[in-house]
Short mmCIF file of C-alpha atoms and ligand atoms in Angstrom, two decimals:
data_model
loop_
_atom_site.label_atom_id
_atom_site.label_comp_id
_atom_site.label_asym_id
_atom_site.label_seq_id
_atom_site.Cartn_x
_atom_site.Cartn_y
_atom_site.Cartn_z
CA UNK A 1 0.00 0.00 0.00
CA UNK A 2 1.74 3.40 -1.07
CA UNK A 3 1.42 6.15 1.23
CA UNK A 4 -0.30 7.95 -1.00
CA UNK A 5 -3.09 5.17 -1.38
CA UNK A 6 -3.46 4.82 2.05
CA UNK A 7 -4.09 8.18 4.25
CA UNK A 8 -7.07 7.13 5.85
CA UNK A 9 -5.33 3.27 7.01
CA UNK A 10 -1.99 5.27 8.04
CA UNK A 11 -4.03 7.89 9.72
CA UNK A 12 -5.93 5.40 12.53
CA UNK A 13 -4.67 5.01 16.01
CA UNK A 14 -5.72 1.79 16.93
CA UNK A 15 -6.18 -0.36 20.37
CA UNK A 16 -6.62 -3.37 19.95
CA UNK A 17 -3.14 -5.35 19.11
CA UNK A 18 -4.10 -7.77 16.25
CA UNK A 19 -6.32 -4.69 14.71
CA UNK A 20 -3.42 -2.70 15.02
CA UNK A 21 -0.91 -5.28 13.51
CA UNK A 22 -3.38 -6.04 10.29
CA UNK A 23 -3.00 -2.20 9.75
CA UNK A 24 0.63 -2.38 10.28
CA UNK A 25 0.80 -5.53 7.59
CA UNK A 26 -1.13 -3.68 5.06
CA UNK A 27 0.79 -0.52 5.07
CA UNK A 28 3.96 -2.21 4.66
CA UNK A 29 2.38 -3.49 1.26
CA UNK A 30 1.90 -7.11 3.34
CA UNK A 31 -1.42 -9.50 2.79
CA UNK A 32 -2.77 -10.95 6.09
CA UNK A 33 -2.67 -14.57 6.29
CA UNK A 34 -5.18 -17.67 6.75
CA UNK A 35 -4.22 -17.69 10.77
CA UNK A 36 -4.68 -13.33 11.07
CA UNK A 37 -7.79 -13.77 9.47
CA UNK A 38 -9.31 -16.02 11.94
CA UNK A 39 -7.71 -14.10 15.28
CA UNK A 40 -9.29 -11.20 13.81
CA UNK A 41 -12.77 -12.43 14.68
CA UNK A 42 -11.57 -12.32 18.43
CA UNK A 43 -10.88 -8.61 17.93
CA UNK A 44 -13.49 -6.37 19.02
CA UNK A 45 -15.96 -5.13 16.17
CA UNK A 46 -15.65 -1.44 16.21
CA UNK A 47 -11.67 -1.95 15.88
CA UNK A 48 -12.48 -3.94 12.88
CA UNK A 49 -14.88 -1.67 11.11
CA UNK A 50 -12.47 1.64 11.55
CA UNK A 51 -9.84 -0.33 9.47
CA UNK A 52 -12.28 -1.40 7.30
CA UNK A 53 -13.96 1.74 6.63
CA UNK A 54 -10.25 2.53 6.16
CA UNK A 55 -9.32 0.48 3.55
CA UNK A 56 -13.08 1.08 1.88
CA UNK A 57 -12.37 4.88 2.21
CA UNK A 58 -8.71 4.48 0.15
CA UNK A 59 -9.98 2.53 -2.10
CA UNK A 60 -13.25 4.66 -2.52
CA UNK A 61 -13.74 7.67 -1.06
CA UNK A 62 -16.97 7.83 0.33
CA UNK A 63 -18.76 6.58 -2.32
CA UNK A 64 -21.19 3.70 -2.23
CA UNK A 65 -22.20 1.91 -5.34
CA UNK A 66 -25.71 0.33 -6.54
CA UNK A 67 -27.63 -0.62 -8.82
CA UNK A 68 -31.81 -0.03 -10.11
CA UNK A 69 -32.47 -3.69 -11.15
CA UNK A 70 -34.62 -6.72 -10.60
CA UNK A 71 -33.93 -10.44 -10.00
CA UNK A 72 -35.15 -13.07 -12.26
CA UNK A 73 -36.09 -16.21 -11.60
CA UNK A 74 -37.99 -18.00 -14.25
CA UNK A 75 -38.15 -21.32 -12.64
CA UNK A 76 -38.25 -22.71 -8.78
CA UNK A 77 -37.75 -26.53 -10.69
CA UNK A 78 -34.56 -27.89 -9.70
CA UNK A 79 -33.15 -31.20 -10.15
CA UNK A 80 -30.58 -30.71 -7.22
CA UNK A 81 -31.93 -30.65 -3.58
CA UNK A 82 -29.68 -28.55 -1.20
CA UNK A 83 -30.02 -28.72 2.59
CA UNK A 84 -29.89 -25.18 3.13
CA UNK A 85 -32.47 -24.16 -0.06
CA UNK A 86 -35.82 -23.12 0.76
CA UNK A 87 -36.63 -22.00 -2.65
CA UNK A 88 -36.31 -25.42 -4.79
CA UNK A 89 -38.99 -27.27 -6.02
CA UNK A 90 -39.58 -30.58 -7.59
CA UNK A 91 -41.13 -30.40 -11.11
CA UNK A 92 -44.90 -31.56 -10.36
CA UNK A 93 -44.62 -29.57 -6.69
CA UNK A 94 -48.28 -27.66 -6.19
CA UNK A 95 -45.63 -24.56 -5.49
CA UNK A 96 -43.63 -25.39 -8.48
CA UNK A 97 -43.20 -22.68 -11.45
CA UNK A 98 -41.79 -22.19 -14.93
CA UNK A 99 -42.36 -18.49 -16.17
CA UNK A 100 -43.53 -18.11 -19.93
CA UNK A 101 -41.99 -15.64 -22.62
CA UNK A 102 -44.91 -13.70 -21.38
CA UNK A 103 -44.28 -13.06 -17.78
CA UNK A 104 -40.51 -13.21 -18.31
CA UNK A 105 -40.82 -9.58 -20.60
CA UNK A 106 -42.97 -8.56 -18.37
CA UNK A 107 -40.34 -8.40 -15.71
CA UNK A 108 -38.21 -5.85 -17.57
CA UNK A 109 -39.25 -2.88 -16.19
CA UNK A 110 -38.30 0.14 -18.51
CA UNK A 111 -36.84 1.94 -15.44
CA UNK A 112 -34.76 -0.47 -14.04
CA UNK A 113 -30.88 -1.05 -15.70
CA UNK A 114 -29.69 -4.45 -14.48
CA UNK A 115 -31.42 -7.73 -14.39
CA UNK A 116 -30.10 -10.32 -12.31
CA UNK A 117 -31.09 -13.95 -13.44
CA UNK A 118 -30.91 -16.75 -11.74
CA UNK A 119 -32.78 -20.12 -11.29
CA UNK A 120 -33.49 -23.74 -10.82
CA UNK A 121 -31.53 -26.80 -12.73
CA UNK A 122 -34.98 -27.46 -14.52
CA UNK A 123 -35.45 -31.51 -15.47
CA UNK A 124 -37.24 -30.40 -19.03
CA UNK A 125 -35.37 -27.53 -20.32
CA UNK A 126 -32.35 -27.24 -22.62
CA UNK A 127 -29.60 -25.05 -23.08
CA UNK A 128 -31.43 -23.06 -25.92
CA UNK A 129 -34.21 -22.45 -23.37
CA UNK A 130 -31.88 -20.35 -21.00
CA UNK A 131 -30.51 -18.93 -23.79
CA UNK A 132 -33.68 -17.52 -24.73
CA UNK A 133 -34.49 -16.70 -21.13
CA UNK A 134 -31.70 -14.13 -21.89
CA UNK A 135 -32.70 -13.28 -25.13
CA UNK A 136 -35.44 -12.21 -24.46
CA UNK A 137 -34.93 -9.99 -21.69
CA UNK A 138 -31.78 -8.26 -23.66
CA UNK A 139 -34.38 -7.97 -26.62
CA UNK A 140 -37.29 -5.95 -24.19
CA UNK A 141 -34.44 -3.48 -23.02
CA UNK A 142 -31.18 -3.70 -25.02
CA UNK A 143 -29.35 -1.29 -22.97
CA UNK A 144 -30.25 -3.50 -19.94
CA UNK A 145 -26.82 -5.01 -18.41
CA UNK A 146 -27.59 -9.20 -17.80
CA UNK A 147 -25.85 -10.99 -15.00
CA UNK A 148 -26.70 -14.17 -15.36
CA UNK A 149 -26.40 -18.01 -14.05
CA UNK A 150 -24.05 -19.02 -11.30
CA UNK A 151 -20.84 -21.66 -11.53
CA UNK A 152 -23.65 -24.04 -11.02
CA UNK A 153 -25.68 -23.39 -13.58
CA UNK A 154 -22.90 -22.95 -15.75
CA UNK A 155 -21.97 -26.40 -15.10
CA UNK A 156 -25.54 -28.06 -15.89
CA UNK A 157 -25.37 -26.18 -19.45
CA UNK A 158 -22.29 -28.01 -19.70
CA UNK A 159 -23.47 -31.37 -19.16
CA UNK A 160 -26.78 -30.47 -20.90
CA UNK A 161 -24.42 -29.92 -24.18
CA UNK A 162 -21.54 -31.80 -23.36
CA UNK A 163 -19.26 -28.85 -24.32
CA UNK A 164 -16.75 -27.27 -22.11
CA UNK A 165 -17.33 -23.72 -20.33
CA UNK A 166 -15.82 -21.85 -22.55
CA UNK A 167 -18.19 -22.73 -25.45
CA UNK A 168 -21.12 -22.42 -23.09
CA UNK A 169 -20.22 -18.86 -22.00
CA UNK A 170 -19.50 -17.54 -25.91
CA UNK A 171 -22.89 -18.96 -26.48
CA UNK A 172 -24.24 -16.86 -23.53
CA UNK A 173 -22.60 -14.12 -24.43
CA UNK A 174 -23.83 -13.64 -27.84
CA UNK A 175 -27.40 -14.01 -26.20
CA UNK A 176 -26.72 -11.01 -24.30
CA UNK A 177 -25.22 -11.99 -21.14
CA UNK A 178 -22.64 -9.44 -19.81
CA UNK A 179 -21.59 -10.74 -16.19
CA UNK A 180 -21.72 -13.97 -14.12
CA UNK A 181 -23.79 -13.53 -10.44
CA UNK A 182 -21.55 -14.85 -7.63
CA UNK A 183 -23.68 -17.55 -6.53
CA UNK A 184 -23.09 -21.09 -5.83
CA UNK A 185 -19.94 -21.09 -4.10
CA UNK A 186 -21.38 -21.79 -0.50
CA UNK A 187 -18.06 -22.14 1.31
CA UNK A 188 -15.08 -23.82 -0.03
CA UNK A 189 -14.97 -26.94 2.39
CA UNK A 190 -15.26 -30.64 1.68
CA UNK A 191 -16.75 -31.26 4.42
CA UNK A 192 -19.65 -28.62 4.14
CA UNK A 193 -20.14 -29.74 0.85
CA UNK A 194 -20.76 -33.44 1.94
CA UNK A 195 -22.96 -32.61 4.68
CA UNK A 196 -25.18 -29.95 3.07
CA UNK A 197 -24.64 -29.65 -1.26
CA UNK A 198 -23.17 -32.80 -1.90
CA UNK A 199 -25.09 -32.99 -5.14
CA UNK A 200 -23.56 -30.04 -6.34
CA UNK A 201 -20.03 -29.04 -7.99
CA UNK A 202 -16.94 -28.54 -5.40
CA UNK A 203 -14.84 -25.49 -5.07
CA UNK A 204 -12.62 -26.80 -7.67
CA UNK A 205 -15.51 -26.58 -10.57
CA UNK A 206 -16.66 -23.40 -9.50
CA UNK A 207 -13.37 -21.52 -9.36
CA UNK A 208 -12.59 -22.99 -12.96
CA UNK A 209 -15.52 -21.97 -14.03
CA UNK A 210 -14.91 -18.60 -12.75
CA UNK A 211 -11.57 -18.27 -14.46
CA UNK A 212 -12.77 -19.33 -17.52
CA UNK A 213 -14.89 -16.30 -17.42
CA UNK A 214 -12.42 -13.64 -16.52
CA UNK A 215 -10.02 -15.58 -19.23
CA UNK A 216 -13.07 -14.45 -21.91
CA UNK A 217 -13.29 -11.08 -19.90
CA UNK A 218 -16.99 -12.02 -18.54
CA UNK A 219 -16.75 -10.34 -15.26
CA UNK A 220 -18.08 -11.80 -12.25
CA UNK A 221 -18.87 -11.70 -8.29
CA UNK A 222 -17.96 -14.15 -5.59
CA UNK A 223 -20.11 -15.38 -2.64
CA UNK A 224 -20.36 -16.95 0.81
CA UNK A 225 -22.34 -18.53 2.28
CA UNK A 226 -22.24 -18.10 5.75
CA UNK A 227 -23.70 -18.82 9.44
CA UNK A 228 -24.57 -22.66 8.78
CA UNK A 229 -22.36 -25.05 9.93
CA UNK A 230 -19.11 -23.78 8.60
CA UNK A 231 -16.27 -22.74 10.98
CA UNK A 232 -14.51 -19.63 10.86
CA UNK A 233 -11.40 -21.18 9.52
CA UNK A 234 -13.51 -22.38 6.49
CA UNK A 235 -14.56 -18.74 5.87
CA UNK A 236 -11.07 -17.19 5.85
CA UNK A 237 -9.89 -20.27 3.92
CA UNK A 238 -12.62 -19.75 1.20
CA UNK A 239 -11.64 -15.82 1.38
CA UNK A 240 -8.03 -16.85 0.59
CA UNK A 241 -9.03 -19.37 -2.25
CA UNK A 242 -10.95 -16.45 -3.89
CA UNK A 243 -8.13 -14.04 -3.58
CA UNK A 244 -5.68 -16.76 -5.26
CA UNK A 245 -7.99 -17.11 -7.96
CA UNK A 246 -8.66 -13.24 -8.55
CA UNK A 247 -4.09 -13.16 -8.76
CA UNK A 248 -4.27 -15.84 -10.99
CA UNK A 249 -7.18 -14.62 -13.62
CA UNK A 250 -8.48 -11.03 -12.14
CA UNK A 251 -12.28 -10.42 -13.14
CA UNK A 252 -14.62 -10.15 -9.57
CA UNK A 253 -15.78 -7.28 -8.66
CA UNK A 254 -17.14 -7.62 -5.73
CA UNK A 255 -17.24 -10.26 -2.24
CA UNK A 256 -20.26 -10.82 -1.21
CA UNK A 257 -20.69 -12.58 2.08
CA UNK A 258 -24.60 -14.18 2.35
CA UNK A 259 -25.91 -14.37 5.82
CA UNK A 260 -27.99 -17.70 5.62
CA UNK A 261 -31.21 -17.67 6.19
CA UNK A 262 -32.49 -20.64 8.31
CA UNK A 263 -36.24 -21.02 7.39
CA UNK A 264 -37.41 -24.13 7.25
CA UNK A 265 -34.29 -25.53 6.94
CA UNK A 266 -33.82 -27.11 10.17
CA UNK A 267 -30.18 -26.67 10.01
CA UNK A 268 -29.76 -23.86 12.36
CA UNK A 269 -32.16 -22.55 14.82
CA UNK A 270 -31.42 -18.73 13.97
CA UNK A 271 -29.77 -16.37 11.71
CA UNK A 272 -25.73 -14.98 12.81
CA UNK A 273 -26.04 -12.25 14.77
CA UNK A 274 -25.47 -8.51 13.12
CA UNK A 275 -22.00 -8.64 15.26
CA UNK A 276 -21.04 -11.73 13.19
CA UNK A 277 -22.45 -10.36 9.99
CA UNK A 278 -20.20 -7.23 10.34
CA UNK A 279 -17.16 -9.15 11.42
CA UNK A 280 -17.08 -11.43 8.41
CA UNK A 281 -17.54 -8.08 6.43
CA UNK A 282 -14.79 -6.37 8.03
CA UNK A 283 -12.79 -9.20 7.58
CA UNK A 284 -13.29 -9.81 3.84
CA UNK A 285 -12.69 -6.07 3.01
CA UNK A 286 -9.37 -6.48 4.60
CA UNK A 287 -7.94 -9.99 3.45
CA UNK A 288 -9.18 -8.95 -0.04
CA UNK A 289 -6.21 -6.57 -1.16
CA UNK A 290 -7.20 -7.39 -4.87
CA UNK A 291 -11.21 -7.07 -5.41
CA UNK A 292 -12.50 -3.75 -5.86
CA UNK A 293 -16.08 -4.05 -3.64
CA UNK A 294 -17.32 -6.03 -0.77
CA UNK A 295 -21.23 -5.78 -0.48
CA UNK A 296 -23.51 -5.83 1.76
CA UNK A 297 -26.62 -6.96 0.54
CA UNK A 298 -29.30 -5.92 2.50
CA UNK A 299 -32.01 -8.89 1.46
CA UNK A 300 -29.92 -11.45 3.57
CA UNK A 301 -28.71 -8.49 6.06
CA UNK A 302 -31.54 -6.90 6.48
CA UNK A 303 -31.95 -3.64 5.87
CA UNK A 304 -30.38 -2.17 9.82
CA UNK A 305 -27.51 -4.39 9.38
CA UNK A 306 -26.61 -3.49 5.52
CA UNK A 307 -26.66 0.16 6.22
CA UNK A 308 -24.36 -0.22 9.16
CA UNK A 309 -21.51 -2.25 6.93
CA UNK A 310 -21.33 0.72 4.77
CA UNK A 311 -19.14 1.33 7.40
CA UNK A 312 -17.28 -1.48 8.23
CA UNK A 313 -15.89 -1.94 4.89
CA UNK A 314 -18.88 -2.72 2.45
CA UNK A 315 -18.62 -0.66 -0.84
CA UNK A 316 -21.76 -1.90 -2.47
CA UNK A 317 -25.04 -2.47 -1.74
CA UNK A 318 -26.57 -4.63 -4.81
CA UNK A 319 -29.34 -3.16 -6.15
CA UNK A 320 -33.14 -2.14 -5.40
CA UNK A 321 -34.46 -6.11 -6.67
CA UNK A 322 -38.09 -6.09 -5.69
CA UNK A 323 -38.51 -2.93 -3.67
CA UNK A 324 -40.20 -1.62 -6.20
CA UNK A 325 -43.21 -4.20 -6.10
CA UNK A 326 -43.59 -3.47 -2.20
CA UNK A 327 -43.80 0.46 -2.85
CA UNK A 328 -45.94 -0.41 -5.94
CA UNK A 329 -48.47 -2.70 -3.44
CA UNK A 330 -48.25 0.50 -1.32
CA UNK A 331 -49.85 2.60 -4.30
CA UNK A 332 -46.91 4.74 -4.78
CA UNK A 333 -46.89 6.80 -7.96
CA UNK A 334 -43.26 5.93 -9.11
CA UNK A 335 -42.20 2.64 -7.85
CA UNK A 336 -38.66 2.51 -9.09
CA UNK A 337 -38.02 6.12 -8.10
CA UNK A 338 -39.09 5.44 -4.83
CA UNK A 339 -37.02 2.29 -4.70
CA UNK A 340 -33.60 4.30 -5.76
CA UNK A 341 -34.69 7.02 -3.37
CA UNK A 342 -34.61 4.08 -0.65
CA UNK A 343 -30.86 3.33 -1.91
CA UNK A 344 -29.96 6.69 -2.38
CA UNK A 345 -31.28 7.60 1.44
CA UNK A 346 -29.93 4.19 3.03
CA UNK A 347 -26.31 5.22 1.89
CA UNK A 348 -26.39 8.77 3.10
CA UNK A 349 -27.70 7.76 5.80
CA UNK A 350 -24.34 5.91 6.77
CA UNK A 351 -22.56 9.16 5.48
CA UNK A 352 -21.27 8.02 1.93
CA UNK A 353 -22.25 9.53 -1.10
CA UNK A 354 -24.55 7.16 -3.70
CA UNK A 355 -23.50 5.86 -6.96
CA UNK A 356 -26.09 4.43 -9.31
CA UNK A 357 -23.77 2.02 -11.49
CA UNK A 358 -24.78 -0.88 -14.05
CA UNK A 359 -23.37 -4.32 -13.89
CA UNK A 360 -20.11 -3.58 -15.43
CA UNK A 361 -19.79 -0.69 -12.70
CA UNK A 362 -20.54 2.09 -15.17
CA UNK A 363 -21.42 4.84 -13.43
CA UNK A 364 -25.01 6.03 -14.42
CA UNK A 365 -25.53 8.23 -11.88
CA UNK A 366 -23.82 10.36 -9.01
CA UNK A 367 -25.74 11.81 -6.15
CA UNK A 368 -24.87 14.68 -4.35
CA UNK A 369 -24.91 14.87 -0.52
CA UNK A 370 -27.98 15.62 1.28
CA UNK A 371 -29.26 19.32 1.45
CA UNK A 372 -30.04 19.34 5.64
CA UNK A 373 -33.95 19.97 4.58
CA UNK A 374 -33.85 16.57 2.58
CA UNK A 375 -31.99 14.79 5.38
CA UNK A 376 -34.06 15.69 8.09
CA UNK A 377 -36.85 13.59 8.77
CA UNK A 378 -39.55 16.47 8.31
CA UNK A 379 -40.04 18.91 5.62
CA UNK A 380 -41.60 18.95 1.69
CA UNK A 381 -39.37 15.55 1.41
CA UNK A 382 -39.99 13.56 4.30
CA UNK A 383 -43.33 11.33 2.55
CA UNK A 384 -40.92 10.15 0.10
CA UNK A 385 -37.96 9.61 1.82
CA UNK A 386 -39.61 7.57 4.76
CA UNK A 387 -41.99 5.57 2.69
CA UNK A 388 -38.48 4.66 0.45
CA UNK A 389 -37.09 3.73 3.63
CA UNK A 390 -39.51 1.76 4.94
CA UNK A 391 -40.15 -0.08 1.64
CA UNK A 392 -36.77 -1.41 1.98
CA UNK A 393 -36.96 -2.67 5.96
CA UNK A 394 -40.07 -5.24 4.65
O1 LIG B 1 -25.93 -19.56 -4.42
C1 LIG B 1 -29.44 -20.20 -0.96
C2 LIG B 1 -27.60 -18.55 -1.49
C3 LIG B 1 -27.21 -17.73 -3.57
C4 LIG B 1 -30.01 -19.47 0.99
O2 LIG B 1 -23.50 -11.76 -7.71
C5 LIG B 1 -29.01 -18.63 0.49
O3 LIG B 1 -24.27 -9.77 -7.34
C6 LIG B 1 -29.05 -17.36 2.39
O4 LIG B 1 -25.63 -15.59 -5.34
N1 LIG B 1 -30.00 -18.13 2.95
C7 LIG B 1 -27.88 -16.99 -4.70
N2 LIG B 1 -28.53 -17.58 1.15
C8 LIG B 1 -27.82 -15.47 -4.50
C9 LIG B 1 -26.55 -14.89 -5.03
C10 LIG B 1 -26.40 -13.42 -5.16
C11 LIG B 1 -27.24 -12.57 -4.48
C12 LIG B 1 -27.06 -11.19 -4.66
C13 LIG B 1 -26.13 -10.68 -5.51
C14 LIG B 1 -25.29 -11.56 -6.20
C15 LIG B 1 -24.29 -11.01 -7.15
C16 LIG B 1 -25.42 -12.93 -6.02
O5 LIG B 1 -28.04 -17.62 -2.43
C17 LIG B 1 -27.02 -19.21 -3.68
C18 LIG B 1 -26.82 -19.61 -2.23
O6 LIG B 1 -25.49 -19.48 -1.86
N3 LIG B 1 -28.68 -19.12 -0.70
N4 LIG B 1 -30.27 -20.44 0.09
C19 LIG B 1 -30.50 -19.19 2.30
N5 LIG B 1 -31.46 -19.96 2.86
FE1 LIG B 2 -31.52 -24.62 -4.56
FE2 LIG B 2 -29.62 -23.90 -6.34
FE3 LIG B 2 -29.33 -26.13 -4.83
FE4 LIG B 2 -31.16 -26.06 -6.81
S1 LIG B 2 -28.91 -25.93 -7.05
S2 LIG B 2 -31.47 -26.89 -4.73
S3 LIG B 2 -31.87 -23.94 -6.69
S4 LIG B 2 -29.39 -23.98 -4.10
#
């Protein structure tokens, strides 16, 4: 880390010794290691978010990125059956769906600028029929940016063709996709795997996958599952893994840690605790010298918890998704404005200035700070800005 790059890290006083020494190692240009990263989650939170919040600010400024977009899922089928997946069904399942051509343009909502797709391992369809999937969307709104279908799917088109990733990604690409969603990694451990995904691919076939992608220059995320069974050790491991991978064949732009969401899973009796969530993203923003963004994405968060990591490291905070149907429900006269005003308030609410961006990280829009009348909670703004806010918390 030159000094230049790093005012705000050089700048802390710290307490806390292991805090202090992470800040030491990074200003001397050093990475922290496998064994730092797990002592670190001894350390006391607010020790771990200043350096954080450090390392975002160098990197950042004060800006926060996201994104006006929705989440696809044309079908629940899935031949795979998870432990930890609520969402899955089995084709023939009263609560089973397939979305038609129909319903699927219907989704692309003329205000919104990325879709996020992502689905079921369906038993009937073919390759061609996700590749229309993306068609189709691209077709209703060609400026729209696609991220689309994890490692996991990825791998399923493969077997569904019996060609290699490569050939499965150009196709993919020429349909319209732009970026790969970080989703299916879980957590890089054997032994999670065999207990709770054993049906689906390992850490080996998702990383390859992944590199195969930034070889083409298909950008992508990483994720991580997290507050299941796994230890600590496994999530600093699977940080480390990802950080290899990003020296060997750069292309993620953000981490995204996934707080897991117990349901009806019976696996754990309740979500990690908001300490834990902001730990693990303190953590990641500091034994990831080499991605640009951690996020914190407030769907698994929850809305209290997301805006608090914008400042313990978080740079991101995905997108608006479905807000927009809540504050639509609600009767609101523009339900995508009001969902970016719900962004746009959440981050300057933590203090950091918003950045509308696509899914390449093109900037679309930057906000400036709030005028005092707007950030007050009374005045000509206040219906707007606390129904946005509220939309989000449901
Ligand atoms: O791979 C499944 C996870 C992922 C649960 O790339 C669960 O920008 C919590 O990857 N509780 C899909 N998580 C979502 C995903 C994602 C989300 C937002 C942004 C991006 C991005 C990617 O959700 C799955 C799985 O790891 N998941 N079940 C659960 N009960
Ligand atoms: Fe759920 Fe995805 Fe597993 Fe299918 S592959 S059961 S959709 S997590």
């Amino acid at each position: 880390m030159s000094a230049h790059a790093s005012r705000h890290v050089s700048s802390l006083k710290l307490r806390d010794p292991e805090v202090a020494g992470a800040q030491r190692a990074l200003l001397e240009g050093g990475r922290l290691t496998q064994e730092q990263g797990v002592r670190l989650f001894d350390a006391p939170v607010l020790e771990l978010g200043r350096l954080a919040d450090a390392v975002a600010r160098d990197r950042h400024g004060a800006r926060v990125y996201f994104t006006v977009n929705r989440q696809l899922n044309p079908t629940n089928v899935c031949v795979l059956s998870c432990r930890f997946c609520d969402y899955a069904k089995k084709a023939g399942d009263p609560d089973a769906y397939t979305m038609t051509k129909e319903q699927i343009v219907a989704h692309v909502d003329p205000a919104i600028t990325e879709n996020h797709i992502v689905g079921g391992l369906h038993n009937k369809w073919r390759f061609e029929d996700y590749l229309n999937v993306v068609r189709w969307v691209k077709e209703a709104k060609p400026s729209l940016s696609v991220k689309a279908f994890t490692a996991v799917e990825i791998d399923f088109f493969c077997r569904l063709t019996k060609r290699d990733a490569a050939w499965v990604l150009e196709r993919l690409r020429e349909a319209g996709l732009d970026a790969l969603p970080g989703g299916g990694a879980e957590v890089f451990s054997e032994r999670v795997r065999r207990e709770i995904f054993h049906q689906k691919i390992g850490a080996q076939r998702w990383m390859e996958i992944h590199e195969t992608a930034h070889g083409m220059g298909i950008p992508s995320n990483a994720t991580l599952l997290y507050g299941h069974i796994e230890t600590r050790a496994e999530r600093v491991q699977h940080m480390i893994l990802l950080r290899e991978l990003e020296d060997r064949s750069p292309g993620f732009f953000a981490f995204i840690p996934l707080a897991f969401q117990p349901g009806t899973t019976g696996l754990v009796r309740r979500q990690a605790s908001a300490i834990e969530d902001l730990k693990t993203i303190a953590i990641s923003r500091l034994l990831f010298d080499n991605v640009p963004h951690v996020k914190s994405y407030w769907v698994m968060l929850g809305q209290d918890t997301a805006g608090v990591a914008l400042n313990f490291g978080a740079s991101d905070m995905d997108g608006t998704i479905g807000v927009e149907k809540i504050a639509h429900a609600a009767l609101a006269r523009s339900p995508v404005g009001l969902a970016e005003e719900a962004m746009v308030h959440a981050i300057r609410e933590a203090g950091k200035l918003p950045v509308q961006r696509d899914a390449l990280y093109r900037v679309i829009r930057e906000y400036p700070r709030a005028e005092p009348a707007a950030a007050a909670p009374h005045g000509d703004g206040r219906g707007e800005q606390t129904a946005a806010a509220s939309a989000v918390t449901r």
